[in-house]
PDB file of C-alpha atoms in Angstrom:
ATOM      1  CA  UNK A 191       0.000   0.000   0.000  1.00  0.00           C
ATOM      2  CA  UNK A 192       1.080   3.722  -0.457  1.00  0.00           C
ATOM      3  CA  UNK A 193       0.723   4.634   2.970  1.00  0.00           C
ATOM      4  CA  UNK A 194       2.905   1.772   4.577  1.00  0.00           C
ATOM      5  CA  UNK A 195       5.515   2.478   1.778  1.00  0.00           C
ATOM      6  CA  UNK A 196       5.673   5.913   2.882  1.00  0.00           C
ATOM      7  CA  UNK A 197       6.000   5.348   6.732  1.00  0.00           C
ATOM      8  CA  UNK A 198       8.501   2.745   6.120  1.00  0.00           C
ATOM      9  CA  UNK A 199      10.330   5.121   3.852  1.00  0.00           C
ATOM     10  CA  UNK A 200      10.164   7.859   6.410  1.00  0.00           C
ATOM     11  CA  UNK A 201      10.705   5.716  10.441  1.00  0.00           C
ATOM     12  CA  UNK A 202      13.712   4.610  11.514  1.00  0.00           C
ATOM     13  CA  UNK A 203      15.025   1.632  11.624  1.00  0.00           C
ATOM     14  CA  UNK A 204      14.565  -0.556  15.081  1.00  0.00           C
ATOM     15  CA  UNK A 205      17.155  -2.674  16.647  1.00  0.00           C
ATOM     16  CA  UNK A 206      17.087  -4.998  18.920  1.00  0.00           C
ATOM     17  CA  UNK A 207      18.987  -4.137  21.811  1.00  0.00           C
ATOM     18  CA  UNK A 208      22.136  -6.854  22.334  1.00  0.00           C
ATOM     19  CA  UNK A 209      21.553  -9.438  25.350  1.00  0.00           C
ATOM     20  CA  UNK A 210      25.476  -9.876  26.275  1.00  0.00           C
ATOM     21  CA  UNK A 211      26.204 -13.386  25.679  1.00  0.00           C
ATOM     22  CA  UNK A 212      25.966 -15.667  29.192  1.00  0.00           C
ATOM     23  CA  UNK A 213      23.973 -13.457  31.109  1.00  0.00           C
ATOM     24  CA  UNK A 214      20.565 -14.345  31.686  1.00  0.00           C
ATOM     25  CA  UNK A 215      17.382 -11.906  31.788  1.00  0.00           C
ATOM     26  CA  UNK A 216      15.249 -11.945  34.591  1.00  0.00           C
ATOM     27  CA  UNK A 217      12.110 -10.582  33.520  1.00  0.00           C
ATOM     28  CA  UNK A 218       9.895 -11.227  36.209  1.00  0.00           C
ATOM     29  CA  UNK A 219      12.219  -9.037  38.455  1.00  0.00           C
ATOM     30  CA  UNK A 220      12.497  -6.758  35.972  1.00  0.00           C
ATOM     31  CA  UNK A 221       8.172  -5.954  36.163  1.00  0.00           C
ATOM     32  CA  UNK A 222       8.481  -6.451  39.643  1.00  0.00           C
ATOM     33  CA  UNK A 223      11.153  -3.685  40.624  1.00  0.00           C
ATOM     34  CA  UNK A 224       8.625  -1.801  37.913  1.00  0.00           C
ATOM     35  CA  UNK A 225       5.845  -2.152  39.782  1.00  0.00           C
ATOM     36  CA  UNK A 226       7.464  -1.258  43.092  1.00  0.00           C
ATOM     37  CA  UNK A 227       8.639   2.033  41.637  1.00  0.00           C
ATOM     38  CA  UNK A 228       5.518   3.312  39.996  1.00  0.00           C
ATOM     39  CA  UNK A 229       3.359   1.857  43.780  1.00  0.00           C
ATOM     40  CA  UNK A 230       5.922   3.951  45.247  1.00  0.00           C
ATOM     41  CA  UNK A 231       5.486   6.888  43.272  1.00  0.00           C
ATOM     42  CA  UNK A 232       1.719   6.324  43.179  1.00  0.00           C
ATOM     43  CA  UNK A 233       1.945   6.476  47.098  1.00  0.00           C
ATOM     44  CA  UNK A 234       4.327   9.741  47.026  1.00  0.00           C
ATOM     45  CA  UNK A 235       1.622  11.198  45.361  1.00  0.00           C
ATOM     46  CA  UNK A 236      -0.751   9.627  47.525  1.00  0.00           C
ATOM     47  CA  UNK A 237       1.149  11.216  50.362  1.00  0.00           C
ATOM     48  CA  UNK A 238       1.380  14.694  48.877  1.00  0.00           C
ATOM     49  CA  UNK A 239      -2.182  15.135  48.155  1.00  0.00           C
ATOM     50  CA  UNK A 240      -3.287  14.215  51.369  1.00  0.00           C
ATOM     51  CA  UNK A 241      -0.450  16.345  53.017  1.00  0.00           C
ATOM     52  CA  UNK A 242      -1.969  19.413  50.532  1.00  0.00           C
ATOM     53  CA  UNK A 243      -5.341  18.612  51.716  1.00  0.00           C
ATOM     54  CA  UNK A 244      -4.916  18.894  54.682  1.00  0.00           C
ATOM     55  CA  UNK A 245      -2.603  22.266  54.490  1.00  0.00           C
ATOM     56  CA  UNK A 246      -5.615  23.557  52.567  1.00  0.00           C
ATOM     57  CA  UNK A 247      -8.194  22.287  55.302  1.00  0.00           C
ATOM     58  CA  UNK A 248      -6.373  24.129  57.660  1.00  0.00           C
ATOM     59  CA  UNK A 249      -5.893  27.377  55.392  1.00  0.00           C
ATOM     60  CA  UNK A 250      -9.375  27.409  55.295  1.00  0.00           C
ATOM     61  CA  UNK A 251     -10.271  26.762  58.570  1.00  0.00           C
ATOM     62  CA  UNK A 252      -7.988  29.498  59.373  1.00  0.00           C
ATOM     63  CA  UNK A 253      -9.466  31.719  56.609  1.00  0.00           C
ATOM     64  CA  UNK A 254     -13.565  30.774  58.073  1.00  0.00           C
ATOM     65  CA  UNK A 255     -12.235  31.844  61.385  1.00  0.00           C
ATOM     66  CA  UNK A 256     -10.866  35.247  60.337  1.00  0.00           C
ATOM     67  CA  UNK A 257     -13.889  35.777  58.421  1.00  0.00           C
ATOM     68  CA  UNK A 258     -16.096  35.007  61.530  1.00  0.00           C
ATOM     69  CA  UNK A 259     -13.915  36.732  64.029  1.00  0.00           C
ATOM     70  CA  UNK A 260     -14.237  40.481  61.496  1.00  0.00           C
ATOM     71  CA  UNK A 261     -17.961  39.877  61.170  1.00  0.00           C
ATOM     72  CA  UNK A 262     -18.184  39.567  64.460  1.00  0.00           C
ATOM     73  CA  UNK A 263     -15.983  42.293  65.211  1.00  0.00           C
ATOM     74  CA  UNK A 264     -17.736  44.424  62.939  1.00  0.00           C
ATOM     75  CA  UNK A 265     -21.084  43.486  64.740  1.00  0.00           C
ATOM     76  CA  UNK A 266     -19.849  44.523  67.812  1.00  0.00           C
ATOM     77  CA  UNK A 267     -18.808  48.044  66.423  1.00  0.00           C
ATOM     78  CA  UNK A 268     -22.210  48.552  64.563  1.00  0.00           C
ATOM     79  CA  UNK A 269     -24.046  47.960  68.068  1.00  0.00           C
ATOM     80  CA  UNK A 270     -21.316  50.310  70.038  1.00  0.00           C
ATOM     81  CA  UNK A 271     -22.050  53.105  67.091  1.00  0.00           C
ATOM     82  CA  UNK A 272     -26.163  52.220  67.500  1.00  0.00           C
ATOM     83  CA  UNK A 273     -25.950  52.546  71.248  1.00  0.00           C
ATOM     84  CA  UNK A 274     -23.850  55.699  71.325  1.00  0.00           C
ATOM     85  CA  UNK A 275     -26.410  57.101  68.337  1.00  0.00           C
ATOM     86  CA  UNK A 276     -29.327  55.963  70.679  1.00  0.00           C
ATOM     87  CA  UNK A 277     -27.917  58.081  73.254  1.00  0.00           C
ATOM     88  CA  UNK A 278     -27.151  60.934  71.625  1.00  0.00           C
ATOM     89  CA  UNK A 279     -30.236  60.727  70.175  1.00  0.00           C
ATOM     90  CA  UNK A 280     -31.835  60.801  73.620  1.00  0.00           C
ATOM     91  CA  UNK A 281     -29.388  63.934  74.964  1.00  0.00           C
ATOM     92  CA  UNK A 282     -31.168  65.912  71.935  1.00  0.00           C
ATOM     93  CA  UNK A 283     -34.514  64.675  73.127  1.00  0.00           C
ATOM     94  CA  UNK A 284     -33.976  65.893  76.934  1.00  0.00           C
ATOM     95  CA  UNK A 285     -32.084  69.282  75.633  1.00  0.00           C
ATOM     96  CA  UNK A 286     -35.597  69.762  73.288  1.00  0.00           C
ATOM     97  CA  UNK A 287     -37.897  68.720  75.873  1.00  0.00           C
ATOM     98  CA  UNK A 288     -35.936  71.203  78.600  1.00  0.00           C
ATOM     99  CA  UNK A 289     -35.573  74.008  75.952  1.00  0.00           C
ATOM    100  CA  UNK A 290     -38.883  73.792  75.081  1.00  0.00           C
ATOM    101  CA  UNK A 291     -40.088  73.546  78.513  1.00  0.00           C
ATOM    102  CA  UNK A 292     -38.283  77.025  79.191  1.00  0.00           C
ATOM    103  CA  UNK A 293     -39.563  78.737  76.091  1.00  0.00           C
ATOM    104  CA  UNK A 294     -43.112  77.295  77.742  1.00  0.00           C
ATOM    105  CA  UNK A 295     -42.492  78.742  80.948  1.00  0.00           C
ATOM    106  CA  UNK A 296     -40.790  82.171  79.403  1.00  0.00           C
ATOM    107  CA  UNK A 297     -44.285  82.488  77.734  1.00  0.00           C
ATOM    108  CA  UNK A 298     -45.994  81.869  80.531  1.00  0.00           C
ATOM    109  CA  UNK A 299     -44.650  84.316  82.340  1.00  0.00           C
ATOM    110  CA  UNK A 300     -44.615  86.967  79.658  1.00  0.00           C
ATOM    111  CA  UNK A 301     -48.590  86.176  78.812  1.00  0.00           C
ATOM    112  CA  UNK A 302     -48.999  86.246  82.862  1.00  0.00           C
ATOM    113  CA  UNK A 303     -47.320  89.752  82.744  1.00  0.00           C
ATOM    114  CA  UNK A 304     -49.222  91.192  79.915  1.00  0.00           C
ATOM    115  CA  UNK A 305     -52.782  90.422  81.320  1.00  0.00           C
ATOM    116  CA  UNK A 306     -51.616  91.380  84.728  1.00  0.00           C
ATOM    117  CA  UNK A 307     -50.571  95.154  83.194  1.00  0.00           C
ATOM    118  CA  UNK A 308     -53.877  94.925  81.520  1.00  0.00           C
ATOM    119  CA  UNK A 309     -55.777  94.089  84.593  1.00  0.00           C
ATOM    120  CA  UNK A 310     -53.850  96.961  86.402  1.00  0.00           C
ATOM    121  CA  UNK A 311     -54.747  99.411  83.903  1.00  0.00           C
ATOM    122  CA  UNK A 312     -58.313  97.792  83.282  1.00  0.00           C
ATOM    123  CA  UNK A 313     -58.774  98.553  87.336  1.00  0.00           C
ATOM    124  CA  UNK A 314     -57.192 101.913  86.893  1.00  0.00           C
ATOM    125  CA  UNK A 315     -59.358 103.097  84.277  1.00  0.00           C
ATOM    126  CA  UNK A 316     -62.265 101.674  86.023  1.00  0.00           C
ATOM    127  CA  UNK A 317     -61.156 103.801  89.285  1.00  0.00           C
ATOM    128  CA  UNK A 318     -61.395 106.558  87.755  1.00  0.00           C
ATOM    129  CA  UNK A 319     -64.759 105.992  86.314  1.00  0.00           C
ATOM    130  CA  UNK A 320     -65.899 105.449  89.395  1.00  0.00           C
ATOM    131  CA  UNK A 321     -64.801 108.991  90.965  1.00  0.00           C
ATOM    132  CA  UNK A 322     -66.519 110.280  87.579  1.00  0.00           C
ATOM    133  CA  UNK A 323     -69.752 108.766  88.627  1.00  0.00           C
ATOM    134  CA  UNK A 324     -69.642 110.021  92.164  1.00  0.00           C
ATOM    135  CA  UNK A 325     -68.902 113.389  91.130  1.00  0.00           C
ATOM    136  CA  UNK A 326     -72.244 113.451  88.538  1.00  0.00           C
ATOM    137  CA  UNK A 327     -73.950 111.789  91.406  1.00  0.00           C
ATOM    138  CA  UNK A 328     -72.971 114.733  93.578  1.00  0.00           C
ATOM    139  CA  UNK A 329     -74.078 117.158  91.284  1.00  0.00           C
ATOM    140  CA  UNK A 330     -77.467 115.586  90.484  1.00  0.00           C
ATOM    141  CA  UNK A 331     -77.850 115.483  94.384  1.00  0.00           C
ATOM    142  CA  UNK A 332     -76.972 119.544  94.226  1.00  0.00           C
ATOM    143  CA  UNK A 333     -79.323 120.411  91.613  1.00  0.00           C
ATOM    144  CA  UNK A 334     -81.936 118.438  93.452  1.00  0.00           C
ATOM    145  CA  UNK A 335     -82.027 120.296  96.674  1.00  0.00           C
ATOM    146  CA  UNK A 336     -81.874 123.430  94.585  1.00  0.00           C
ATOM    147  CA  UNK A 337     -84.979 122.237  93.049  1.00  0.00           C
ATOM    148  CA  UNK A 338     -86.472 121.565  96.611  1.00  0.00           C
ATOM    149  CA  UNK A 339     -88.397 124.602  97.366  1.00  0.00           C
ATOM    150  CA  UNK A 340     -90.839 124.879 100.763  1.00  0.00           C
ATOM    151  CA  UNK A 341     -94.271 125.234 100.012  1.00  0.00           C
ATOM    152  CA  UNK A 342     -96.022 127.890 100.947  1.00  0.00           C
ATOM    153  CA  UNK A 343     -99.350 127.470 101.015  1.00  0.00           C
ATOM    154  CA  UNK A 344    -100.878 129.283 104.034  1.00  0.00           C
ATOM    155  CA  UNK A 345    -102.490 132.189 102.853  1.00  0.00           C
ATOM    156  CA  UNK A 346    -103.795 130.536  99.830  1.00  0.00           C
ATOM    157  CA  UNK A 347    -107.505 130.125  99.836  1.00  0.00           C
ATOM    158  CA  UNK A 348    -109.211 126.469  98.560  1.00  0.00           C
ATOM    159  CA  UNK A 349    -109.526 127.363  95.243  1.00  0.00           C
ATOM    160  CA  UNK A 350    -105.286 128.201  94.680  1.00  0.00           C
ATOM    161  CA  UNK A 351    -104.513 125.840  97.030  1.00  0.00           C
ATOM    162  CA  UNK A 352    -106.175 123.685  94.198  1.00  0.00           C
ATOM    163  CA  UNK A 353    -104.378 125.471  91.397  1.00  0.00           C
ATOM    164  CA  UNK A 354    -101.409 124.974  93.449  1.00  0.00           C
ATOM    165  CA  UNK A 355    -101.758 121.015  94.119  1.00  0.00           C
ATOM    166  CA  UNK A 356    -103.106 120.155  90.003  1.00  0.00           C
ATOM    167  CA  UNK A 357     -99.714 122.727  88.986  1.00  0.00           C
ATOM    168  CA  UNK A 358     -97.921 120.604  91.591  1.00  0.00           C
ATOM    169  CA  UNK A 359     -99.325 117.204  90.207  1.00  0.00           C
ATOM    170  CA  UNK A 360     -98.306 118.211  86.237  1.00  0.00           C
ATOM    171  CA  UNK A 361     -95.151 118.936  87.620  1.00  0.00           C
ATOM    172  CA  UNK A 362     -94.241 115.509  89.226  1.00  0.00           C
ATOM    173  CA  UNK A 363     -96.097 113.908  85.963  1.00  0.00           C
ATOM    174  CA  UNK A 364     -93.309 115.968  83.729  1.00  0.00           C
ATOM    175  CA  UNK A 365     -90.559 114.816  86.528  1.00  0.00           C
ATOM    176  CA  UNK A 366     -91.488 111.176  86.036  1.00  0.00           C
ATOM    177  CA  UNK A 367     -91.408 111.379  82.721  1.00  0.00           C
ATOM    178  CA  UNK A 368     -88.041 113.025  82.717  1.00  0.00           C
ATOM    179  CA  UNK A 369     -87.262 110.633  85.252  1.00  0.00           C
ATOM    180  CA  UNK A 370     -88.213 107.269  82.591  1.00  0.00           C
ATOM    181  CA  UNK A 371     -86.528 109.060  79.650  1.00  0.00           C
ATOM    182  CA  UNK A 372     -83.242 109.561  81.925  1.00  0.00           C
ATOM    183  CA  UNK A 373     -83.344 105.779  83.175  1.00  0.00           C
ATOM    184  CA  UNK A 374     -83.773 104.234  79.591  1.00  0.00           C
ATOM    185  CA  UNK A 375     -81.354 107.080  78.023  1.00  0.00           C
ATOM    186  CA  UNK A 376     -78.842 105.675  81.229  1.00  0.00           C
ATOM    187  CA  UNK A 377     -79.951 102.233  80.625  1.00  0.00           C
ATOM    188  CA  UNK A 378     -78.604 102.658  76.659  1.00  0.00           C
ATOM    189  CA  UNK A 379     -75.528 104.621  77.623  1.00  0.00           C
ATOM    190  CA  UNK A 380     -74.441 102.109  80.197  1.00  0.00           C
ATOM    191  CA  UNK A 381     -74.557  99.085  77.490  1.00  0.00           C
ATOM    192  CA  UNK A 382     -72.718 101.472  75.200  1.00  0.00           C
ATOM    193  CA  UNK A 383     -70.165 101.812  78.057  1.00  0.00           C
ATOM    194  CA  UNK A 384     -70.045  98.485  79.043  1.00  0.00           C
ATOM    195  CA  UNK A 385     -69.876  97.422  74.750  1.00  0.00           C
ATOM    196  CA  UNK A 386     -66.980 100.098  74.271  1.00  0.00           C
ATOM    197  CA  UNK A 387     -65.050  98.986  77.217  1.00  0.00           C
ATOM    198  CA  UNK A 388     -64.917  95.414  76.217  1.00  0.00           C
ATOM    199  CA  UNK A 389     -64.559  96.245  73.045  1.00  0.00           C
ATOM    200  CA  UNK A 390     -60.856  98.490  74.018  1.00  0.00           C
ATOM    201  CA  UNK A 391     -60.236  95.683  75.970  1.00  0.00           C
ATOM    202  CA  UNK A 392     -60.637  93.070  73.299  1.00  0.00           C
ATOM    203  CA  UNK A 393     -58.809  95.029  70.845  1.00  0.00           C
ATOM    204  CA  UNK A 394     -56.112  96.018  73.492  1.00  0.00           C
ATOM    205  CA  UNK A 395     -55.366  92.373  74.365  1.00  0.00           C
ATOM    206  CA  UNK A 396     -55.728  91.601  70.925  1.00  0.00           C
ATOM    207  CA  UNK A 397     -53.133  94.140  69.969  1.00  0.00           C
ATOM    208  CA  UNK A 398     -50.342  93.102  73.065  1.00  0.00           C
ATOM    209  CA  UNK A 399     -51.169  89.546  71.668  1.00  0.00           C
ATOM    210  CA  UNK A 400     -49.917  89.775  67.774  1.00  0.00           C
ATOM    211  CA  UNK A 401     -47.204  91.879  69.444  1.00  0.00           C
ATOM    212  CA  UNK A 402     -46.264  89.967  71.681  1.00  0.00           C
ATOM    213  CA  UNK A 403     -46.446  86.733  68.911  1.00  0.00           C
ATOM    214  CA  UNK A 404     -44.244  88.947  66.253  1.00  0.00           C
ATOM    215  CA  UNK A 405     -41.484  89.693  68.480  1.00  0.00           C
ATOM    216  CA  UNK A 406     -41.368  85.788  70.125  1.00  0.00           C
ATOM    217  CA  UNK A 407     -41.701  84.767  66.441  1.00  0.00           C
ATOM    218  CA  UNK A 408     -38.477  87.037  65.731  1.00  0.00           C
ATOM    219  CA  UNK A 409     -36.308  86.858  68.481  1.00  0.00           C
TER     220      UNK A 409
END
């Protein structure tokens, strides 16, 4: 065939190696010391694998243990840093609660202030009313006894002392009426008193009140 031709052409030639002459070949020894070798290298390797194994079990051992020794580590530092944040979290509660508490109080104190000025001034202003109204009721007392005249009636005969009593009877009529038209006229300027005065007040209070808001709002 072709192919054979060409390899044939092409490999080298083989010999046979030379068996000296009166020795004798033991080849039964020969497999055996073989076989030893390659068992022994086949249990070198054995050896080495095992001793690699076990150098990579204990790598990784070590390696697991680092691992679980920085996560713990780290677990430990995350609940230090919550803790500490918990309790700085709570300082800045109290300090709130206590500065709020103050600006409570402050306002308390300043609202207690106002509406005791206003009272003050409310009872001041009423004072003085009051010396108003005894003074008018002084003079209407005054004008009174001027109007008090003695009769007299004694050397009147029946018929004036008639006149006198029918004259004196239109003239209490005209009093009462006077009297009515000043009590209702009173009546009406007292609720216009008592209307304006709340109304000051209410406007007063209201005033202090938006001041008193602007400048806390501001300062």
């Amino acid at each position: 065939k072709p192919e054979m031709l060409y390899f044939r052409s092409f490999a080298a030639p083989m010999t046979v190696p030379k068996i000296p002459e009166g020795d004798k070949v033991d080849f039964d020894d020969i497999n055996r010391k073989r076989h030893e070798k390659d068992l022994s290298e086949l249990q070198a390797l054995i050896e080495a694998h095992f001793i690699q194994r076990k150098k990579d079990e204990e790598e990784l051992i070590a390696l697991v243990n680092r691992i679980e020794k920085r996560r713990a580590e780290r677990a430990e530092q995350q609940r230090i840093r919550t803790e500490q944040e918990k309790e700085r979290q709570a300082r800045l509660a109290e300090r709130k609660e206590q500065e709020e508490a103050r600006k409570k109080q402050d306002e308390d104190a300043k609202k207690k202030k106002a509406l005791t000025n206003m009272t003050q001034q409310y009872c001041g202003q009423d004072g003085k009313r009051g010396a108003k109204k005894q003074t008018e009721r002084e003079k209407k007392k005054k004008i009174l006894a001027e109007r008090r005249k003695p009769l007299n009636i004694d050397h009147l005969g029946e018929d004036k002392v008639k006149e006198k009593a029918n004259e004196l009877w239109q003239w209490l009529m005209t009093l009462e009426a006077e009297k009515f038209d000043l009590s209702e006229r009173l009546k009406r300027q007292k609720y216009d008193v008592i209307w304006v005065r709340e109304a000051d007040t209410l406007s007063i209070f209201k005033t202090r009140l938006k001041t008193f808001l602007f400048d806390k709002a501001y300062s």
